Coordinates of C-alpha atoms in Angstrom, one line a residue:
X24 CA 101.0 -99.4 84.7
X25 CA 104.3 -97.9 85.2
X26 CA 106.1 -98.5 81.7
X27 CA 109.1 -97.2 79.8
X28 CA 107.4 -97.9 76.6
X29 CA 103.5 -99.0 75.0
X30 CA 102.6 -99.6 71.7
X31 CA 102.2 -97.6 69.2
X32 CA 103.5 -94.8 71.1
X33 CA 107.3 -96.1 71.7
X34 CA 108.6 -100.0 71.2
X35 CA 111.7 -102.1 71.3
X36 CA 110.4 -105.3 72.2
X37 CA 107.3 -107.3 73.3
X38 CA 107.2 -105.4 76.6
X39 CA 105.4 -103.0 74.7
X40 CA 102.7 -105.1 73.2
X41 CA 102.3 -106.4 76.5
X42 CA 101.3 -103.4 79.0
X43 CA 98.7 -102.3 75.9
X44 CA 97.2 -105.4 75.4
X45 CA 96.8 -106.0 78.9
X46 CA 95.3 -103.0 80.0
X47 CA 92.7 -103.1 77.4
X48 CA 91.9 -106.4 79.0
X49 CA 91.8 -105.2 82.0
X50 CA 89.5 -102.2 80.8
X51 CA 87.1 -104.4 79.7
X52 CA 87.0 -106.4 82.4
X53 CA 85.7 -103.3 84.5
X54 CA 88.7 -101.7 86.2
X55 CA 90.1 -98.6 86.4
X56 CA 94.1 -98.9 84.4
X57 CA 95.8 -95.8 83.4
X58 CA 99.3 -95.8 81.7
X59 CA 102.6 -93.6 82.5
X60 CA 105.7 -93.7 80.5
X61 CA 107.7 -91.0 79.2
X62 CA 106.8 -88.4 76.4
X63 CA 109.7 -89.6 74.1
X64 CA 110.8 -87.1 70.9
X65 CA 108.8 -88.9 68.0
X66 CA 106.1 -88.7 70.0
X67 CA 103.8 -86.1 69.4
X68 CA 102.6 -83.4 71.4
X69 CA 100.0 -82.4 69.3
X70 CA 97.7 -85.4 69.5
X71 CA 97.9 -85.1 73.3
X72 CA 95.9 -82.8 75.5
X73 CA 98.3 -81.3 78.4
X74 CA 97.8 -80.9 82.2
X75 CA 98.0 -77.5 83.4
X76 CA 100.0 -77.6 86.3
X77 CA 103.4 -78.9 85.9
X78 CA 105.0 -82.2 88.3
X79 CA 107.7 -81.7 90.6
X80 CA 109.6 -85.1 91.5
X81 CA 111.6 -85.4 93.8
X82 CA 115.3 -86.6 92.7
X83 CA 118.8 -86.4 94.1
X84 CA 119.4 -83.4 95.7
X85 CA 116.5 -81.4 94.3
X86 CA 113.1 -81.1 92.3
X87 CA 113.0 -82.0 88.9
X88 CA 110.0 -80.5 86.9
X89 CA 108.3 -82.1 84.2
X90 CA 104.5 -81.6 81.9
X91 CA 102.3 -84.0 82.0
X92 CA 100.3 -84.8 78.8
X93 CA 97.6 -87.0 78.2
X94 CA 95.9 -89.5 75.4
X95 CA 94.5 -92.9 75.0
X96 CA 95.5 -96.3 73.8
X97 CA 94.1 -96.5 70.5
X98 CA 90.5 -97.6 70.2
X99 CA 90.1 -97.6 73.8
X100 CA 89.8 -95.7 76.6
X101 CA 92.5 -96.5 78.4
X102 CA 94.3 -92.9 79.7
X103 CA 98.1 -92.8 78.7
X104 CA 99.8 -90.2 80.5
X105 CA 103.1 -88.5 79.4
X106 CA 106.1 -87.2 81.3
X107 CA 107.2 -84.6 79.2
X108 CA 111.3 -83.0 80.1
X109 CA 113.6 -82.6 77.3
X110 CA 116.4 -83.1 79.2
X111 CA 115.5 -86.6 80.4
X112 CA 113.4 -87.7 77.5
X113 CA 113.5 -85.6 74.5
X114 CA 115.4 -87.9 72.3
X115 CA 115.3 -90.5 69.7
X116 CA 116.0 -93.9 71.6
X117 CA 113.8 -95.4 74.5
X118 CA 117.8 -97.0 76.4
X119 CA 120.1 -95.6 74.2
X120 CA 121.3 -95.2 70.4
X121 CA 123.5 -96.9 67.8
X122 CA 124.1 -99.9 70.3
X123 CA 124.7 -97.8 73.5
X124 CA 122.8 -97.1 76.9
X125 CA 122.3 -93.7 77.7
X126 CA 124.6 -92.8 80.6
X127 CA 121.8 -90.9 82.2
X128 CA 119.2 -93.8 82.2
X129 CA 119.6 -94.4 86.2
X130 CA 118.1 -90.8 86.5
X131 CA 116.2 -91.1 83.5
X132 CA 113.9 -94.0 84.8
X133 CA 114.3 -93.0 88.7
X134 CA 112.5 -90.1 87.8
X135 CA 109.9 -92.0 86.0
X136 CA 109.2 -94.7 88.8
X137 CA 108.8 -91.2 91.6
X138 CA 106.5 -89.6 88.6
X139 CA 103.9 -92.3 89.2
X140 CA 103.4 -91.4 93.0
X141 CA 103.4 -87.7 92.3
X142 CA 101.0 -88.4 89.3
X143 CA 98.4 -90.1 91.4
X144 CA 98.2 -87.5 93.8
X145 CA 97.9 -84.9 91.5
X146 CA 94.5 -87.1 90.0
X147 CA 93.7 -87.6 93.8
X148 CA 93.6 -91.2 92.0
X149 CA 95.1 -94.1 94.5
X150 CA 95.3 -97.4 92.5
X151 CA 95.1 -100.5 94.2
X152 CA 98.3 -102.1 92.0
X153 CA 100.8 -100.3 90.8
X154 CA 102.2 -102.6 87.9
X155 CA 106.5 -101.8 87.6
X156 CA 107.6 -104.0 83.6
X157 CA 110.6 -104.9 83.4
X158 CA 114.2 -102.8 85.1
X159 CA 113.3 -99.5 84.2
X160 CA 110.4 -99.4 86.6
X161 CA 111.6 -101.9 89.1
X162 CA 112.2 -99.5 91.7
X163 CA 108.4 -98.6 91.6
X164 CA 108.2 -101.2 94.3
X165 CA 111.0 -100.0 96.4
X166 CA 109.6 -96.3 96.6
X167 CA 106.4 -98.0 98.3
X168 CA 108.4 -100.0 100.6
X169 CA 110.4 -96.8 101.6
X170 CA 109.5 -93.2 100.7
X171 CA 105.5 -93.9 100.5
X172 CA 105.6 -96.5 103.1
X173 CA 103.0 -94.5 105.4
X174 CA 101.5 -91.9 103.2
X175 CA 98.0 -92.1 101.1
X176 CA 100.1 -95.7 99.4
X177 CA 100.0 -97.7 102.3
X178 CA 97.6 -99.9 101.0
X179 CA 98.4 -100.0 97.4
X180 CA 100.8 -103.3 96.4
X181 CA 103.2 -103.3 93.8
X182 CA 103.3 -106.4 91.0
X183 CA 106.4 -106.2 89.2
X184 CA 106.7 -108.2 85.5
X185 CA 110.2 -109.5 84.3
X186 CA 109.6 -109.6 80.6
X187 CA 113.1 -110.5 79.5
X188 CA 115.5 -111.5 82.9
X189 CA 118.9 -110.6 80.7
X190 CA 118.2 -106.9 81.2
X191 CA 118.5 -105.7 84.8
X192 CA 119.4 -102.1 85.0
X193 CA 123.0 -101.8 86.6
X194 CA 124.5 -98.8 87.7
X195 CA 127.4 -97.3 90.0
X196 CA 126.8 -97.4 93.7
X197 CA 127.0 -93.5 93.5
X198 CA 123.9 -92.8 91.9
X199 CA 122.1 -94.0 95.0
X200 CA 121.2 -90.3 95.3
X201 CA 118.9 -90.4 92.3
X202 CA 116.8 -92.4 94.6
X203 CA 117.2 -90.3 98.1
X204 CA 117.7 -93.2 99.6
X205 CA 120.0 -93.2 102.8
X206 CA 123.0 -95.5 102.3
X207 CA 122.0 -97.7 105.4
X208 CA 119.4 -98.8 102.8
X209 CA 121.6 -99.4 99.9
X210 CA 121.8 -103.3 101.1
X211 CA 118.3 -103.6 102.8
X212 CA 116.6 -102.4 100.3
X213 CA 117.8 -104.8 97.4
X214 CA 119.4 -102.4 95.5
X215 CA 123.0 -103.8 95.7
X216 CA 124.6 -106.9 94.0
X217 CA 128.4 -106.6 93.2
X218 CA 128.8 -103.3 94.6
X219 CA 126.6 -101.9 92.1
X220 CA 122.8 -100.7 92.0
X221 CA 120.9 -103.4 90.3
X222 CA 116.9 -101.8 89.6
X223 CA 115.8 -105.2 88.5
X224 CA 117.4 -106.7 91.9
X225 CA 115.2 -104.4 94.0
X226 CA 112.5 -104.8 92.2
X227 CA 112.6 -108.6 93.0
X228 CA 113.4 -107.9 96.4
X229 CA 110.0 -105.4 97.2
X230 CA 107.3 -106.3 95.0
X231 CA 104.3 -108.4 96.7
X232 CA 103.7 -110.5 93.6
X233 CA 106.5 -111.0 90.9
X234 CA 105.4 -112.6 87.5
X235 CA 107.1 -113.7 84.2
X236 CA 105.7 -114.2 80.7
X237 CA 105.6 -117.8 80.6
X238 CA 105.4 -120.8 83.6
X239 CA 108.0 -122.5 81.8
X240 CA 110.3 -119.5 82.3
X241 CA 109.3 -118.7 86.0
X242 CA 110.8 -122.2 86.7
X243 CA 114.0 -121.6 84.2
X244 CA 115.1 -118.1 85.7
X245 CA 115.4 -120.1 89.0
X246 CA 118.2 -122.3 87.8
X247 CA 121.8 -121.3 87.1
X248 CA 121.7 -121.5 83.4
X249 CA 119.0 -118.9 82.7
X250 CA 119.2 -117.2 86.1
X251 CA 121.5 -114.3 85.0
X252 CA 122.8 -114.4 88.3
X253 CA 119.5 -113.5 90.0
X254 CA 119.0 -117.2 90.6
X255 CA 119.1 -117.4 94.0
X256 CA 117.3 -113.9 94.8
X257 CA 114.1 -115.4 92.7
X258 CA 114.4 -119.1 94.4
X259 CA 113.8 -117.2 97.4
X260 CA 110.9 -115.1 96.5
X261 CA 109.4 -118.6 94.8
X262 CA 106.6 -118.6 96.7
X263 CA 105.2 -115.3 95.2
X264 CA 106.6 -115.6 91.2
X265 CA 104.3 -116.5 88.7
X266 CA 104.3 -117.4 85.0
X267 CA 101.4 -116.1 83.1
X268 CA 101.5 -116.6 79.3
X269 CA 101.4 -113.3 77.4
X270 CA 98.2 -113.7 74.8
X271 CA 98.0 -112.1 71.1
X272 CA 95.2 -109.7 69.6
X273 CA 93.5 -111.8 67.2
X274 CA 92.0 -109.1 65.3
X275 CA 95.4 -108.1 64.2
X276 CA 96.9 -112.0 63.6
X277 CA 94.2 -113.5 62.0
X278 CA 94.1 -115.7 59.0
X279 CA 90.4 -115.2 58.6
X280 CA 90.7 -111.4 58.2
X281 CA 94.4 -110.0 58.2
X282 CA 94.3 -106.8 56.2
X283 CA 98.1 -107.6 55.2
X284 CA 96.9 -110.8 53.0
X285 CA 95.6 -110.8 50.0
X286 CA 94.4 -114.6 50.6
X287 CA 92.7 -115.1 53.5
X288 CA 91.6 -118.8 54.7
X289 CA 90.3 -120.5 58.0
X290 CA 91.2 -124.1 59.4
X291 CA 88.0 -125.4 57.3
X292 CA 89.5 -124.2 54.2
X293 CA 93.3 -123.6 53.8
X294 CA 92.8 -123.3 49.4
X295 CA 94.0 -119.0 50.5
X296 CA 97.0 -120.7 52.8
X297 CA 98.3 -122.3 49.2
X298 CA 97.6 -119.4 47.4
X299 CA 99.9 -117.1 49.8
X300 CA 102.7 -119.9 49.9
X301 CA 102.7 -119.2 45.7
X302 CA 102.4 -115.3 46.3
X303 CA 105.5 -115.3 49.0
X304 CA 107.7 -117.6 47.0
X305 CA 106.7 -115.2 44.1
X306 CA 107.4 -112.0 46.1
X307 CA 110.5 -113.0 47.6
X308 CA 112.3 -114.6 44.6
X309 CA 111.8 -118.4 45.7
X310 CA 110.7 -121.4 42.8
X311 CA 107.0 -122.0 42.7
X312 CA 106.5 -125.0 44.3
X313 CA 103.8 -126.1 46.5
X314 CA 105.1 -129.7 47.1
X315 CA 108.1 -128.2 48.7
X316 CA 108.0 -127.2 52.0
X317 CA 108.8 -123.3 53.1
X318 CA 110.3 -122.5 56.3
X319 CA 109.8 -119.1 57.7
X320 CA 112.0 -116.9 60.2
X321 CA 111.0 -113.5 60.9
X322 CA 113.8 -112.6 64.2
X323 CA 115.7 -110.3 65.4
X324 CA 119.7 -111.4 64.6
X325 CA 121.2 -112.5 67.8
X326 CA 122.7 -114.6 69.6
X327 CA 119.8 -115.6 72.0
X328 CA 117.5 -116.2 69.2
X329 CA 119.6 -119.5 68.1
X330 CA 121.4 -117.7 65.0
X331 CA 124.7 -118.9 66.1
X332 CA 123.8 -122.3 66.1
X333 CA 122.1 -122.2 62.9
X334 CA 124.2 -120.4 61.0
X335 CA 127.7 -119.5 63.0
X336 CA 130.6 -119.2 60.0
X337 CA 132.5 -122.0 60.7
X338 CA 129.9 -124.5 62.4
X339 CA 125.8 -123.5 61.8
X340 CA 124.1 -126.2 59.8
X341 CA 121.5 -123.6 57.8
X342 CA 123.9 -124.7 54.3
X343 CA 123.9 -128.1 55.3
X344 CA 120.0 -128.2 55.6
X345 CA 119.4 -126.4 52.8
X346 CA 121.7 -128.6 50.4
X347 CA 121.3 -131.9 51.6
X348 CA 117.3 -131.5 51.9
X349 CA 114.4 -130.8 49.4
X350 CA 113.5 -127.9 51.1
X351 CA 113.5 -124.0 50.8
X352 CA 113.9 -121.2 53.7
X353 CA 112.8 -117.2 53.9
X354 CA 114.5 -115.6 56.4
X355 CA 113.3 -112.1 57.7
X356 CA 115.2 -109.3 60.4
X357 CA 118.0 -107.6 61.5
X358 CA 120.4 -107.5 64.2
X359 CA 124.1 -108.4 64.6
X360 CA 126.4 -107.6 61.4
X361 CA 128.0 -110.8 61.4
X362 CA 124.9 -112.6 61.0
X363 CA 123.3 -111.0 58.5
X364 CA 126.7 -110.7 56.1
X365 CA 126.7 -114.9 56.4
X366 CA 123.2 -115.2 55.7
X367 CA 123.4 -112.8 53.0
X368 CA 126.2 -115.0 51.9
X369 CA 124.2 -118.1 52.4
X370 CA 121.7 -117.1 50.1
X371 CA 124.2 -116.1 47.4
X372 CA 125.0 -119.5 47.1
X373 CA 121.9 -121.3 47.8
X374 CA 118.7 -120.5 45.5
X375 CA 116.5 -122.1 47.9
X376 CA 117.1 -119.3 50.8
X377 CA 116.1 -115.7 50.5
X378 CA 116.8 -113.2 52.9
X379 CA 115.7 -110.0 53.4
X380 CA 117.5 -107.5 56.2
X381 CA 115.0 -105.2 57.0
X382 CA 111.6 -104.7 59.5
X383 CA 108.8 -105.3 57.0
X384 CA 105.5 -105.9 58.9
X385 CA 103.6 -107.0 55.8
X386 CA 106.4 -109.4 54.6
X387 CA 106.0 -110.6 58.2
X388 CA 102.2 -111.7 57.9
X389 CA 103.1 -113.1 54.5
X390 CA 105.6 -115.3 55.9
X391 CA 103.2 -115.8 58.6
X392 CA 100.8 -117.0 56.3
X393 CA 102.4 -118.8 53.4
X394 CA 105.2 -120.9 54.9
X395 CA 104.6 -124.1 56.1
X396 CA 106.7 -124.5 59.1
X397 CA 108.5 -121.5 61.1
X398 CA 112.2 -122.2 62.9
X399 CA 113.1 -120.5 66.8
X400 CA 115.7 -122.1 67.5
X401 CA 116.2 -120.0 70.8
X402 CA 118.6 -120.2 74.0
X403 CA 116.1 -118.7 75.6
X404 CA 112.6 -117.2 75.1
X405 CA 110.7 -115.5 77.9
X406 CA 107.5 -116.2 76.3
X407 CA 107.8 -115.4 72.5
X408 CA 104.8 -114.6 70.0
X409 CA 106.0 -115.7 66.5
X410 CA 105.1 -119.2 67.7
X411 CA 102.3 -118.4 68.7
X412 CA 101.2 -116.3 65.6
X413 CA 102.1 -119.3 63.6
X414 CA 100.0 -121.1 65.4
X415 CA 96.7 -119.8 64.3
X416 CA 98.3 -119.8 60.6
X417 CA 98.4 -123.7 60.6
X418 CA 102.4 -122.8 60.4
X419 CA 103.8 -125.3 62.3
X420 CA 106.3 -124.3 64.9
X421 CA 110.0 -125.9 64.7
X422 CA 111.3 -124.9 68.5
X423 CA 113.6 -125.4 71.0
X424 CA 112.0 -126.6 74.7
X425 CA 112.2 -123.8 76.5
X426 CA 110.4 -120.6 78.2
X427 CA 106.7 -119.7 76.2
X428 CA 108.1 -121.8 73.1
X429 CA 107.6 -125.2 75.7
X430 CA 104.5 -124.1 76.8
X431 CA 102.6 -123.4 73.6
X432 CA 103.8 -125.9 71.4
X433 CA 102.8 -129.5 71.5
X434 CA 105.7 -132.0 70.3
X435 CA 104.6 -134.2 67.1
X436 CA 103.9 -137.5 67.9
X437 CA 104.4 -140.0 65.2
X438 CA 102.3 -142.7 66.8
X439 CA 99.2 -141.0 66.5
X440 CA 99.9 -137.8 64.5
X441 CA 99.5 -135.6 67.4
X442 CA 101.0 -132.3 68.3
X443 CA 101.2 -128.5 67.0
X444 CA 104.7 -128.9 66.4
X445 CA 108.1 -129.9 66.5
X446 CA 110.2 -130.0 69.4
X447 CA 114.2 -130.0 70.4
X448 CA 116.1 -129.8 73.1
X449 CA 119.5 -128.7 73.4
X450 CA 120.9 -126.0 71.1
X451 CA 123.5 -127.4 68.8
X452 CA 123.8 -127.0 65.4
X453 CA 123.1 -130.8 65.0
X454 CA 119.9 -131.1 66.7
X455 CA 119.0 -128.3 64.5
X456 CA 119.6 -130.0 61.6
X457 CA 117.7 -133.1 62.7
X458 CA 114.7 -131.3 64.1
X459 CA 114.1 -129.3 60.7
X460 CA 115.0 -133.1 59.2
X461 CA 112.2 -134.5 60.8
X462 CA 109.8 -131.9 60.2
X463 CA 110.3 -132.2 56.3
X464 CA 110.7 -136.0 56.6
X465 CA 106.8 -135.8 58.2
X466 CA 105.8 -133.3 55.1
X467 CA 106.7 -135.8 52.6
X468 CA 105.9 -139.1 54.4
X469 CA 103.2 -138.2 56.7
X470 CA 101.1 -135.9 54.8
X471 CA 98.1 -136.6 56.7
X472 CA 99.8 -135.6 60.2
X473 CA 100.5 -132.4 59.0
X474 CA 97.5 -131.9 57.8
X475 CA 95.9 -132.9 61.2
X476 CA 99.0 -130.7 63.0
X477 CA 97.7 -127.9 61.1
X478 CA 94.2 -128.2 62.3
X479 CA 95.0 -128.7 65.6
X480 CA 97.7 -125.6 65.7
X481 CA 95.0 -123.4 64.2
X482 CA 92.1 -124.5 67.1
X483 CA 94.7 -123.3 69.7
X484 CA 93.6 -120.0 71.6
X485 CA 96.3 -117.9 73.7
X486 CA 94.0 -114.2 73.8
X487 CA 94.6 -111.6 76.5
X488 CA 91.3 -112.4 77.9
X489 CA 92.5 -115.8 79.5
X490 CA 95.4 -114.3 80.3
X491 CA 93.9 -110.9 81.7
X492 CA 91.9 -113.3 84.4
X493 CA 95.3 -114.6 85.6
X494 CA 96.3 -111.3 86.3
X495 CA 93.3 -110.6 87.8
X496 CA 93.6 -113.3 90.5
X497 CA 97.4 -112.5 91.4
X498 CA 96.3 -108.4 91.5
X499 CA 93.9 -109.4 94.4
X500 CA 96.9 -111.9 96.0
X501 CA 99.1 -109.0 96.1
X502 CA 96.6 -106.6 98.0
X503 CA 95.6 -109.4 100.2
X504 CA 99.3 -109.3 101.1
X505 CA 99.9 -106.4 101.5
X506 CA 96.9 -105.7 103.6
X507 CA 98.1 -108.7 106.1
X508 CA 100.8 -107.2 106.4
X509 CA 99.6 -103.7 107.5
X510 CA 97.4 -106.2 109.7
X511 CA 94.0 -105.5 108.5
X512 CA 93.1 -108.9 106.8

């Protein structure tokens, strides 16, 4: 696993989660996974043991030198190995600070994707897959194609995972000498669109098997709407992109056993699911109420994640739901300034919303817990995990049909009190206000589908281990590939 982040060493988003989770999967499943990623500032050296020889990589013009330290995952024995330079790594942010990309991160992550090679021969340890997440590894499968074409990597394929298309890792034409990479090659190799270097473009372009987090989203990024102008690069690699849902660790999101709640409660007995809906309306300021129904958010405040649509100044619906309906909201995150000062300003005027504008983990399992139905409204999700966490809280999911929010949540169905959820699909403020209008007209006047929603949505299981087996089966795709076309299959 080639990574620019893995939890709990350095995170921005669920790419993080992700490579952990999975290589504990893996591990357990009897093969051999190691981790590199970069030794970032906050984390520390002096947890880690370190290599005594140093790694020279090649990049640009000359060597760059670099430690290498090494730990585990937690509770596991999955090796993480660190590439330590202050220079390249030695800072604060994984991309950049206070909104902005470092200007250096074309060297930055070049020099991690040529680390891996130079790692493994170091170990004398040849992986069958090496596993590139998301742009700033994407070249990973590039160097194989070119600069390790015919050496001791011949045989090992690449899998490259888009966890989030929007982010692609442009960069001037120029710093094609990062990657000593002859200019002949700056178009064959898949690095070029617009003039520019694109990582996530050659990525695309050279790895034998390409997967997303979701199906739904494999299909999506193939279209013109959620392409991000990559559209017709992945239509043509269709044949090898997959979506495999990403899974959750249920010993962490668990209703049964969540060491955040102070109620815990199964789909048997949900008396501990009322008793955190009184402790969260408590905690957050919200009237006692237990025949009204609570609608979580716990997001990051942004555009993709539906906030504009929701509650845009001059045209979300969020007041209009929360005045013209029996209903009350808690709303949890940060992000863009505009959107926390109107929902602060919201819930000035409304006593039925609360917001709070900070990253509270506990607060999150609370909400988690104690509401009764939890709102993404999103343009797009890759996969998503809220949802999913809701899920197995018998919170029932209010979505829009799209990415891992489609294929996780089952749409209520009023003849027969089906479903896990509620479902929309296009993104306007209106059909926001109508889906969250039907889900509280179902709380009051179909008490009993809820009730069976709730038991369904809590049988649901997404773990890693289903999803580790899918991996499994497109690993040995990719070195069947690649071995056919070395000719030896």
């Amino acid at each position: 696993m080639v990574t620019s982040e893995a939890v709990p060493f350095a995170k921005t988003g669920g790419l993080a989660d992700v490579v952990s989770a999975l290589s504990i999967q893996l591990k357990k499943h009897g093969h051999d996974v190691r981790i590199l990623m970069p030794r970032y500032y906050p984390i520390d050296r002096g947890s880690l043991k370190k290599h005594e020889a140093p790694l020279g990589i090649p990049v640009s013009f000359y060597e760059t030198w670099a430690a290498v330290y090494e730990g585990n995952l937690p509770n596991s024995d999955v090796p993480v190995y660190f590439l330590d330079n202050e220079e390249l790594y030695g800072r604060e942010g994984v991309y950049g600070e206070h909104g902005e990309s470092y200007i250096d991160n074309c060297k930055r992550f070049t020099v991690l994707s040529r680390a891996a090679f130079q790692l493994c021969k170091m170990l004398n340890w040849y992986p069958d897959i090496m596993h590139a997440h998301d742009w700033p590894t994407a070249v990973v499968p590039l160097f194989l194609n070119t600069w390790e074409k015919d050496t001791t990597f011949a045989n090992t394929s690449s899998v490259l995972t888009i966890h989030n298309l929007g982010y692609q890792g442009w960069f001037p034409k120029d710093d094609i000498h990062f990657l000593q990479l002859p200019w002949e090659l700056f178009h064959a190799s898949g690095l070029e669109f617009f003039d520019s270097i694109n990582f996530l473009k050659s990525g695309i372009s050279n790895a034998d098997i390409i997967t997303t987090v979701s199906p739904t989203y494999a299909q999506e990024i193939q279209t013109q709407e959620y392409g991000c102008m990559l559209e017709t690069v992945l239509a043509s690699r269709r044949g090898d992109l997959y979506g495999i849902l990403n899974g959750i660790d249920y010993t962490e999101w668990n209703p049964k056993s969540d060491k955040f709640l102070p109620e815990h409660f199964s789909k048997s007995n949900l008396s501990g699911k009322k008793k955190m809906k009184k402790l969260l309306q408590e905690r957050v300021g919200l009237e006692v109420d237990e025949s009204v129904p609570l609608v979580g958010i716990v997001s990051r405040f942004a555009k993709q994640k539906g906030f504009g649509a929701l509650c845009g100044p001059s045209h979300g619906k969020l007041y209009n739901i929360l005045s013209d309906m029996k209903v009350q909201f808690v709303v949890l995150g940060t992000g863009e300034k505009w959107c926390e000062h109107e929902l602060h300003s919201l819930a000035s005027r409304l006593p039925n919303l609360k917001v709070i504008t900070s990253f509270n983990n506990e607060l999150a399992h609370w909400i988690e817990a104690g509401s009764d139905f939890f709102l993404m409204p999103s343009e797009y999700e890759p996969c998503g995990l809220n949802q999913i966490y809701s899920l197995s809280y018998g919170t029932l999911p209010i979505v829009r049909h799209t990415g891992g929010l489609a294929d996780t949540v089952e749409n209520y169905n009023e003849a027969d009190g089906s479903g896990t959820g509620f479902v929309f699909n296009e993104l306007t403020p209106q059909s926001i206000y109508d889906v969250v209008g039907w889900a509280v007209w179902a709380w009051y006047n179909r008490p009993k589908d809820i009730q069976k929603m709730v038991k369904s949505a809590m049988s649901k299981s997404f773990s890693w281990d289903n999803s580790a087996v899918e991996y499994e089966k497109l690993y040995t795709a990719a070195i069947e590939k690649r071995l056919r076309f070395r000719g030896i299959l």
